[in-house]
PDB file of C-alpha atoms in Angstrom:
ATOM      1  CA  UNK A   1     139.298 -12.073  51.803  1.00 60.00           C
ATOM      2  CA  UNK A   2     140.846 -10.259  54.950  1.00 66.00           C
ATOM      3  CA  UNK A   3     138.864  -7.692  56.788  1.00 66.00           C
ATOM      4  CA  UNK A   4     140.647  -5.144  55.196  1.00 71.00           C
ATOM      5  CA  UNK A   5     140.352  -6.174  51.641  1.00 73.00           C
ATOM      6  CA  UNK A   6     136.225  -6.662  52.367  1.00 70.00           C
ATOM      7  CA  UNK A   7     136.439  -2.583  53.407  1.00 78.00           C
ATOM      8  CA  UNK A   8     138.776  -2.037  50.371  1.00 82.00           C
ATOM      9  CA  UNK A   9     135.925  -3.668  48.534  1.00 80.00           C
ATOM     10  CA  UNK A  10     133.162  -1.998  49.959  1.00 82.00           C
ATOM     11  CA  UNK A  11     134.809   1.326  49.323  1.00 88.00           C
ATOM     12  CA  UNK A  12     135.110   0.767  46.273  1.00 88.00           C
ATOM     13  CA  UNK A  13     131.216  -0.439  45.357  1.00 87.00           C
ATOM     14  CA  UNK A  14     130.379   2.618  47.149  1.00 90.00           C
ATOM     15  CA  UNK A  15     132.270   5.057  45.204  1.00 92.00           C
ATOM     16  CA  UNK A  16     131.107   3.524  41.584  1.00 92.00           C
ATOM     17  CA  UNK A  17     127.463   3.696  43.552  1.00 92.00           C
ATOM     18  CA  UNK A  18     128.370   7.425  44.341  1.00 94.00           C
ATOM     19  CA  UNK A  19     129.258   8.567  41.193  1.00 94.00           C
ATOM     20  CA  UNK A  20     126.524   6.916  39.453  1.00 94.00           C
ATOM     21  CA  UNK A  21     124.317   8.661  41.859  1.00 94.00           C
ATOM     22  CA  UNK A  22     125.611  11.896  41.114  1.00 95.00           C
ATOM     23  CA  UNK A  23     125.718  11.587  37.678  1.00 95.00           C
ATOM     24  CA  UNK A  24     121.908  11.173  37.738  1.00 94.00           C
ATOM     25  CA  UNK A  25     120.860  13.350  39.801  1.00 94.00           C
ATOM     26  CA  UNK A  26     123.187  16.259  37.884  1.00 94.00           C
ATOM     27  CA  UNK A  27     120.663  15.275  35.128  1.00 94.00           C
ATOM     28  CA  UNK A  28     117.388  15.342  36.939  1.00 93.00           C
ATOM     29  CA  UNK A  29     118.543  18.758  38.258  1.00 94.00           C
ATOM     30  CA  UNK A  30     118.037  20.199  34.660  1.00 93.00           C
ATOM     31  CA  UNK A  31     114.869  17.903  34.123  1.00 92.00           C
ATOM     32  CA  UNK A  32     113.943  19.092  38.118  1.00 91.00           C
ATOM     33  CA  UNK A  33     111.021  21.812  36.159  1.00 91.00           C
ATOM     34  CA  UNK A  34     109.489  19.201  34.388  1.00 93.00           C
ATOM     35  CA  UNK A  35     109.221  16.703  37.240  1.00 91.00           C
ATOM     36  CA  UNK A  36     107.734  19.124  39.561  1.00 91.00           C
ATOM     37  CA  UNK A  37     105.298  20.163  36.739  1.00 91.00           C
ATOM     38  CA  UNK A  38     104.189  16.304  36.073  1.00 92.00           C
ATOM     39  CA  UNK A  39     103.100  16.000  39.399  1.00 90.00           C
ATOM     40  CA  UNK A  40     101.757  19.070  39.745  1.00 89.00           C
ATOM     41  CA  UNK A  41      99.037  17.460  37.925  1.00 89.00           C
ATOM     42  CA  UNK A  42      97.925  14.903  40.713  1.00 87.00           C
ATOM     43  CA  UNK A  43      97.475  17.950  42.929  1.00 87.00           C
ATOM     44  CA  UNK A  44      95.382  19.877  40.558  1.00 87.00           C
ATOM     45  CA  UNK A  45      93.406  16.963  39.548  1.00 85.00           C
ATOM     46  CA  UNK A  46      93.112  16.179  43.750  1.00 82.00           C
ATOM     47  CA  UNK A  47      91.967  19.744  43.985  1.00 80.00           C
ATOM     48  CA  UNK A  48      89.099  19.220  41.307  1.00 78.00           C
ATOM     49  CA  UNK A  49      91.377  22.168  39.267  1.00 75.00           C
ATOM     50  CA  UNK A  50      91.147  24.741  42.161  1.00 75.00           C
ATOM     51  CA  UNK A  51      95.370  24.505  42.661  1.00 73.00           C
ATOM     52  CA  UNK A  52      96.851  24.885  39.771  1.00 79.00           C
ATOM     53  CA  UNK A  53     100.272  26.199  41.106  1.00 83.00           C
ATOM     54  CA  UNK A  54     102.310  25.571  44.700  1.00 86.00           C
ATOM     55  CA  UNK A  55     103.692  28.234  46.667  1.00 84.00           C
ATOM     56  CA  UNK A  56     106.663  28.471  48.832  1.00 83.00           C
ATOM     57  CA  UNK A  57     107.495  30.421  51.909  1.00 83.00           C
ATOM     58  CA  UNK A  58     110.566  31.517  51.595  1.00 82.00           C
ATOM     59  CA  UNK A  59     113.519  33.174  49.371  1.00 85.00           C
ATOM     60  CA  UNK A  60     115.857  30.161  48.913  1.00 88.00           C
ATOM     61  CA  UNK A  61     113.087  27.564  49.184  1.00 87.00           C
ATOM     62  CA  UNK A  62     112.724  27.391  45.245  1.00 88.00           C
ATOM     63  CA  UNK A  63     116.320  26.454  45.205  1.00 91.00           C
ATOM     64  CA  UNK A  64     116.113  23.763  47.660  1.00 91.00           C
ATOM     65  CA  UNK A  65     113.401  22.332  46.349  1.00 91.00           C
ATOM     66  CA  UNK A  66     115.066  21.390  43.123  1.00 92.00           C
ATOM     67  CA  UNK A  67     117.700  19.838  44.693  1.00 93.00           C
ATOM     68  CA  UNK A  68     115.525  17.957  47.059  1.00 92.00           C
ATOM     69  CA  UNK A  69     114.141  16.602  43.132  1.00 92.00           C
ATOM     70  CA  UNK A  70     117.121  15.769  42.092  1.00 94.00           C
ATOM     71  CA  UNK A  71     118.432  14.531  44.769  1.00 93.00           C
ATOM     72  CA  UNK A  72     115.389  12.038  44.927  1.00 91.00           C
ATOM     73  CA  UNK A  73     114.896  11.333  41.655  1.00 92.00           C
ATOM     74  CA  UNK A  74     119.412  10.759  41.054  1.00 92.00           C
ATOM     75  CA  UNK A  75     118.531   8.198  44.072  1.00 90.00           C
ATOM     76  CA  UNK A  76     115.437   6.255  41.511  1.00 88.00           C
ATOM     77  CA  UNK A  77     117.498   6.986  38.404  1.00 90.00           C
ATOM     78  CA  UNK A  78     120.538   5.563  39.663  1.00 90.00           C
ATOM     79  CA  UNK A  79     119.052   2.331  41.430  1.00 85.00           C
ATOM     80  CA  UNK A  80     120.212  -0.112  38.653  1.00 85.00           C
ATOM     81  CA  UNK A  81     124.110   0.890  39.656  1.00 89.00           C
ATOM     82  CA  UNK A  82     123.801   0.374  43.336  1.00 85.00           C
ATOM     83  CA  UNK A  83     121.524  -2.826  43.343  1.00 82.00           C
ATOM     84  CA  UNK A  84     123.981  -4.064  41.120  1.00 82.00           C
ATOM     85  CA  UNK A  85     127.266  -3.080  43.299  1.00 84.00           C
ATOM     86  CA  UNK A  86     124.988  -4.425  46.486  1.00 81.00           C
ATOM     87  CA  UNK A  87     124.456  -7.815  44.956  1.00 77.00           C
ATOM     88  CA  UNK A  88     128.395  -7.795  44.015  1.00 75.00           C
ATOM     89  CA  UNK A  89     129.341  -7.452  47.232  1.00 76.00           C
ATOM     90  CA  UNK A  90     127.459  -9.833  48.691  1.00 71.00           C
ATOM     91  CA  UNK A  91     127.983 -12.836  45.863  1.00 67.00           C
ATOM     92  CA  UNK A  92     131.911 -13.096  46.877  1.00 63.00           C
ATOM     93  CA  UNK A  93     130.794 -14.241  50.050  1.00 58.00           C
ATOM     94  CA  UNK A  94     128.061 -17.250  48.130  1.00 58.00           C
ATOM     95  CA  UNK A  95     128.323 -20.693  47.506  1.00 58.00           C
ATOM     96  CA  UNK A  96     128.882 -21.689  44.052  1.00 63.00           C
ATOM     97  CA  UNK A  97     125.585 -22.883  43.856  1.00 59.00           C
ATOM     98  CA  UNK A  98     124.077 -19.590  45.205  1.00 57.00           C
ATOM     99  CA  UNK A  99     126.125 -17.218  43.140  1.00 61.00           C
ATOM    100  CA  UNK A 100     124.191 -18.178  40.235  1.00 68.00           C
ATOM    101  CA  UNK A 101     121.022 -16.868  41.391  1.00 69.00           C
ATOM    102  CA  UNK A 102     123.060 -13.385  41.372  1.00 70.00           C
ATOM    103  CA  UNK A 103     121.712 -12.002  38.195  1.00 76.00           C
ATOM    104  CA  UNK A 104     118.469 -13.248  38.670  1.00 80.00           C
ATOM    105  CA  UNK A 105     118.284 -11.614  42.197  1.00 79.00           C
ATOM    106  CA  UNK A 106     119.540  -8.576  40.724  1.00 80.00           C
ATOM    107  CA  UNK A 107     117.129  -8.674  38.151  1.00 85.00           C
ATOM    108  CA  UNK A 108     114.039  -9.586  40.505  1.00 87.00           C
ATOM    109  CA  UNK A 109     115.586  -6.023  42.582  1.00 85.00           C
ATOM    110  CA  UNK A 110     115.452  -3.501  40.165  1.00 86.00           C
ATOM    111  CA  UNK A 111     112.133  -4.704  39.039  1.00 91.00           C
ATOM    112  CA  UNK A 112     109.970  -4.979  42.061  1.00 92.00           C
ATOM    113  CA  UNK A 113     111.979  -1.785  43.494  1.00 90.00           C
ATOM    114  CA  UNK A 114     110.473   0.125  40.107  1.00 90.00           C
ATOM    115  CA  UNK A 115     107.170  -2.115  40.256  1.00 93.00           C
ATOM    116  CA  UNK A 116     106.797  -0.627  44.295  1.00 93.00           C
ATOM    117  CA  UNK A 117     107.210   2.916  42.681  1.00 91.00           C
ATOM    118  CA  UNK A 118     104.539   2.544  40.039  1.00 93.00           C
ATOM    119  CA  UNK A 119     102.357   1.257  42.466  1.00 94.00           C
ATOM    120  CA  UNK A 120     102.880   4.365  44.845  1.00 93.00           C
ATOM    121  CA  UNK A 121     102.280   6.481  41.516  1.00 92.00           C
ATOM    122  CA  UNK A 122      98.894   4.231  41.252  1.00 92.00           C
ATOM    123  CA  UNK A 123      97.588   5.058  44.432  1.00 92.00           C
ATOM    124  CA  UNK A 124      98.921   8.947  44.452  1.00 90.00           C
ATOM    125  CA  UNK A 125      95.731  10.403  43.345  1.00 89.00           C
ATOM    126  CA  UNK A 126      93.180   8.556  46.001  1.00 89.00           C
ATOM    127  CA  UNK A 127      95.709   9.072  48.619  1.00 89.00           C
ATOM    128  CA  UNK A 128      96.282  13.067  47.813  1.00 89.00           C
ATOM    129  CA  UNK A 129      92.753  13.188  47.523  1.00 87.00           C
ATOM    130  CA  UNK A 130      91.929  11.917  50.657  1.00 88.00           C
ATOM    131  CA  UNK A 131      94.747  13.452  52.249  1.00 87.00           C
ATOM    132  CA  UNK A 132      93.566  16.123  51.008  1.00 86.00           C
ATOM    133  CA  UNK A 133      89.843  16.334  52.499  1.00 83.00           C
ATOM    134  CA  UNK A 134      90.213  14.519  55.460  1.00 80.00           C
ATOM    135  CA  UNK A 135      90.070  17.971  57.409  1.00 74.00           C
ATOM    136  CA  UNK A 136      86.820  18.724  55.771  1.00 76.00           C
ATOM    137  CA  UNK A 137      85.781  21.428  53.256  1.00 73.00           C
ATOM    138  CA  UNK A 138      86.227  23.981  56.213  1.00 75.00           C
ATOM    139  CA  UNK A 139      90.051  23.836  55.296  1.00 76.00           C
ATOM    140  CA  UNK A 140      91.690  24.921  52.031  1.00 77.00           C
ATOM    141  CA  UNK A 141      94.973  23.201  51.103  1.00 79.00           C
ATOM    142  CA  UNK A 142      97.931  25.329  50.265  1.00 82.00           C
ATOM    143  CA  UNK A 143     100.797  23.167  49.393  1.00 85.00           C
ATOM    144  CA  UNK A 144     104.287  23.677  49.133  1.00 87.00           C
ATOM    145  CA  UNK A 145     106.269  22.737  46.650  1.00 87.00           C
ATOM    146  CA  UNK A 146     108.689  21.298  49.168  1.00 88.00           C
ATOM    147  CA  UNK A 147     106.394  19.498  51.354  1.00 88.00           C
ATOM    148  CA  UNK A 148     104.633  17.799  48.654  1.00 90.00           C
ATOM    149  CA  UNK A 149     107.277  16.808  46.440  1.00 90.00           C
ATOM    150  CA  UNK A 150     109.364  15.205  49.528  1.00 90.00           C
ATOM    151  CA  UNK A 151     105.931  13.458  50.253  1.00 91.00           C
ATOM    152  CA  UNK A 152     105.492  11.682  47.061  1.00 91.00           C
ATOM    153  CA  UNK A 153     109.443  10.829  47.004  1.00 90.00           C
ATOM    154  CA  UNK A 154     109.152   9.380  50.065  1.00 91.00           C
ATOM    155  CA  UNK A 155     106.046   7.073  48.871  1.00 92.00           C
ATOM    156  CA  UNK A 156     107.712   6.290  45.940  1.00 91.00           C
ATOM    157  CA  UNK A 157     111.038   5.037  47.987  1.00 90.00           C
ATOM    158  CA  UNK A 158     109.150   3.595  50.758  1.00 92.00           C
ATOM    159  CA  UNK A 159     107.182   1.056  48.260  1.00 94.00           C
ATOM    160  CA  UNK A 160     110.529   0.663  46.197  1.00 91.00           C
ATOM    161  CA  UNK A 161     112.091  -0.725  49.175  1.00 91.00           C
ATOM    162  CA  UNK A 162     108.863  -2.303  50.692  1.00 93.00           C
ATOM    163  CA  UNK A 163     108.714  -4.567  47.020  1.00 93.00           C
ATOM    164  CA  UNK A 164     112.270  -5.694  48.188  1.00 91.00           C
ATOM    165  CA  UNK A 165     110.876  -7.617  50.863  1.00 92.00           C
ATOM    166  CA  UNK A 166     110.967 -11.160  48.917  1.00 92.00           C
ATOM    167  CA  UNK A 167     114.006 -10.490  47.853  1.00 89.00           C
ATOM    168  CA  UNK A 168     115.361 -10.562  51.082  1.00 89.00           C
ATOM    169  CA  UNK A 169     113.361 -13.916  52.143  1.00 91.00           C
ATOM    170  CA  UNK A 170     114.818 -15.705  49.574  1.00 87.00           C
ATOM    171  CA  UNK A 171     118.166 -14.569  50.251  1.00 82.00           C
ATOM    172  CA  UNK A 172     117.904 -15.872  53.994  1.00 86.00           C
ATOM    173  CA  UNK A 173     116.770 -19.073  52.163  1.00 85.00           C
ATOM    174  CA  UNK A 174     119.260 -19.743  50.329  1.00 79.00           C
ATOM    175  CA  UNK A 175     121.170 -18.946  52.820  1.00 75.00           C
ATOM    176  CA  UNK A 176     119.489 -21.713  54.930  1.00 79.00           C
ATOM    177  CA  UNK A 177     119.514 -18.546  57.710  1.00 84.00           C
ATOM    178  CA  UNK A 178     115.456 -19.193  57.672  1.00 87.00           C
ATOM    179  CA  UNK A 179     113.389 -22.311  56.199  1.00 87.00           C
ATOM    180  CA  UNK A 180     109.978 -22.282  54.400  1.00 88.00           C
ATOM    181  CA  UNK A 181     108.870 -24.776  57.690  1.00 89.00           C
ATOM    182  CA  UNK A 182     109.927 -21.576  60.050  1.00 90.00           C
ATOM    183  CA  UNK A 183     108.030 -19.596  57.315  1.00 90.00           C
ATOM    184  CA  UNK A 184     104.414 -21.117  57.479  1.00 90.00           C
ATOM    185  CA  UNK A 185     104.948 -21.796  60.958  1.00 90.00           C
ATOM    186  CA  UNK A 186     105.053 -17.997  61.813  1.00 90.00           C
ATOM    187  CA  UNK A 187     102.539 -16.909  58.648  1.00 89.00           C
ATOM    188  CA  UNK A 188     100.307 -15.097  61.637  1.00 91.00           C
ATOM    189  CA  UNK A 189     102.715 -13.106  62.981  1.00 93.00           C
ATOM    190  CA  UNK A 190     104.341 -12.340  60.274  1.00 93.00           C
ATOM    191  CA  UNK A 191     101.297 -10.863  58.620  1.00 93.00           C
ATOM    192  CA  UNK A 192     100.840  -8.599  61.838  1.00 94.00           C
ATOM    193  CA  UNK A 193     104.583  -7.783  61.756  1.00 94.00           C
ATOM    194  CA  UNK A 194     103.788  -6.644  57.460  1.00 94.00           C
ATOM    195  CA  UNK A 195     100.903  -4.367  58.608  1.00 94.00           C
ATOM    196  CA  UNK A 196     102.206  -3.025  61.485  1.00 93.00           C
ATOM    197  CA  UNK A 197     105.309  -2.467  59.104  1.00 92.00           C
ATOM    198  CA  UNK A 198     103.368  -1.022  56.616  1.00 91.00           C
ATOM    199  CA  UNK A 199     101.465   1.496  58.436  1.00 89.00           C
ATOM    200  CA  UNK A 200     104.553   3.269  60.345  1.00 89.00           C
ATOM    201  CA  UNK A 201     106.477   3.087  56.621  1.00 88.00           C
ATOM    202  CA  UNK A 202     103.874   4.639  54.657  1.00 87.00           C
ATOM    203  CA  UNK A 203     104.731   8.721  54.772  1.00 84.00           C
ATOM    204  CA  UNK A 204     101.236   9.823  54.212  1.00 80.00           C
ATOM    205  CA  UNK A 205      99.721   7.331  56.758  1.00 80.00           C
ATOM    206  CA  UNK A 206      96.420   7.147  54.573  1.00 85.00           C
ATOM    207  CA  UNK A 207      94.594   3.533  54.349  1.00 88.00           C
ATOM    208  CA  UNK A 208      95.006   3.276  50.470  1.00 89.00           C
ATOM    209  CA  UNK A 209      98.998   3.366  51.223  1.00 90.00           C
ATOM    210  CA  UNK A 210      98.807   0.925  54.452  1.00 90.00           C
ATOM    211  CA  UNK A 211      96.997  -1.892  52.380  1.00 92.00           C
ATOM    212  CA  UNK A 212      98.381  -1.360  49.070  1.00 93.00           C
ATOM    213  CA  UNK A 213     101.430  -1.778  50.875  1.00 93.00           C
ATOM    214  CA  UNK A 214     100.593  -4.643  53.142  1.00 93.00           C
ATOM    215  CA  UNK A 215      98.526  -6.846  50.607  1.00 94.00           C
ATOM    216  CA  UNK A 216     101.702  -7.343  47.974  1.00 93.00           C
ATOM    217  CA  UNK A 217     104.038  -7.927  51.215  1.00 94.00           C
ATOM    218  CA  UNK A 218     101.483 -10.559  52.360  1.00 94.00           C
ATOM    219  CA  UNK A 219     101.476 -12.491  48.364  1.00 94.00           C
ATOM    220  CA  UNK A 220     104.454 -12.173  48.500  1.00 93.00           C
ATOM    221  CA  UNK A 221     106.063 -13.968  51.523  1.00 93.00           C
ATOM    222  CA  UNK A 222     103.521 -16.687  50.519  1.00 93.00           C
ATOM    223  CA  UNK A 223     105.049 -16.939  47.047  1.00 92.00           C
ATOM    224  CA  UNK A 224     108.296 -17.227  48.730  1.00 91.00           C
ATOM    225  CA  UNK A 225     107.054 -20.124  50.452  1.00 91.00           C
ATOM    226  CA  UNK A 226     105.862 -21.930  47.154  1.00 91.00           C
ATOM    227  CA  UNK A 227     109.064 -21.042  45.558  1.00 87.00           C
ATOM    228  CA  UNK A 228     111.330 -22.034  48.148  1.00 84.00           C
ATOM    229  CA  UNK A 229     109.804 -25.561  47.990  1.00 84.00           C
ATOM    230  CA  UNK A 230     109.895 -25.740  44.382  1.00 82.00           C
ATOM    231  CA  UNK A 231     113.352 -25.169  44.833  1.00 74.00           C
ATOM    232  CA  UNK A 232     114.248 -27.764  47.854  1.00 69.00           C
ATOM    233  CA  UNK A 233     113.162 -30.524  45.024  1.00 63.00           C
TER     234      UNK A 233
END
């Protein structure tokens, strides 16, 4: 393909990824009350039942807010489309041999991007909570709708993408771009490089986040090590 046809292309993916985008997030706009409401429930329980309600400062902050949802939660929603249109444009540009790990890399995406959200759901409560009353009892937490909703989206995403992590080794591998000898061979940095990662990723910048994060990243660039043996034989 010409430079020109490989913009064509990417155009294109990124116009189906668009509208699939839109699409969902259209939808969570209508489903926006319900969201909020379901995790108003992590702040209540955080609160030991004290908030029961968040607030917002200003006249067209209500408004904004539920587009913020939406807007995050079209991005979520919509992650099986553009994972799949990624993965399509990068395959043209594969061996014959690699292009049949496509599906499986696409599948091995979507899942760890949606297995990095549940585990930011997971650790939502003790991170709120601590969040929370790390000030002390001196200060009472008034949230706002806003503010706390764009935090937990941004958890959510940031472990979503975080999961993607051996994805992306064993793409390089295949790609004989890195080798699992270059991988053990750097295993000590590389687990300073995943913390230090980790801890300026993390929104909320609370422990539980920073090692919930880090620990998986660390498993999981050894697994890619096993694996990419396994699959030199």
């Amino acid at each position: 393909m010409t430079v020109v046809e490989h913009l064509t292309e990417l155009r294109r993916r990124i116009i189906v990824a668009l509208v699939a985008f839109i699409f969902a997030a259209s939808l969570a706009y209508w489903f926006a009350p319900d969201i909020i409401r379901f995790f108003l429930h992590y702040y209540t329980d955080a609160t030991h039942g004290q908030a029961n309600h968040f607030i917002f400062t200003g006249p067209v902050e209500g408004f904004v807010t539920r587009l913020k949802v939406a807007t995050y939660a079209g991005f979520v929603a919509s992650s099986p489309v553009w994972l799949w249109e990624l993965w399509r444009f990068i395959t043209p540009g594969l061996n014959p041999r690699e292009k049949r790990y496509a599906i499986p890399f696409l599948a091995a995406s979507l899942l760890l991007f949606l297995g990095g959200g549940a585990v930011a759901m997971l650790i939502l409560p003790k991170a709120l909570s601590w969040l929370l009353h790390a000030g002390g009892s001196e200060l009472l937490p008034l949230l706002t709708a806003d503010k706390y909703l764009t935090l937990v989206a941004l958890m959510i995403i940031a472990f979503g993408l975080a999961f993607e992590f051996p994805v992306v080794i064993m793409f390089l591998l295949l790609a004989h771009v890195i080798t699992t000898k270059s991988l053990r061979k750097r295993r000590r940095w590389a687990i300073v490089g995943i913390f230090a990662f980790a801890a300026i990723i993390t929104p909320s910048q609370d422990p539980y986040s920073l090692f919930f994060m880090a620990i998986p990243m660390c498993l999981f660039y050894e697994g890619c090590i096993i694996l990419g043996r396994i699959m030199k034989r």
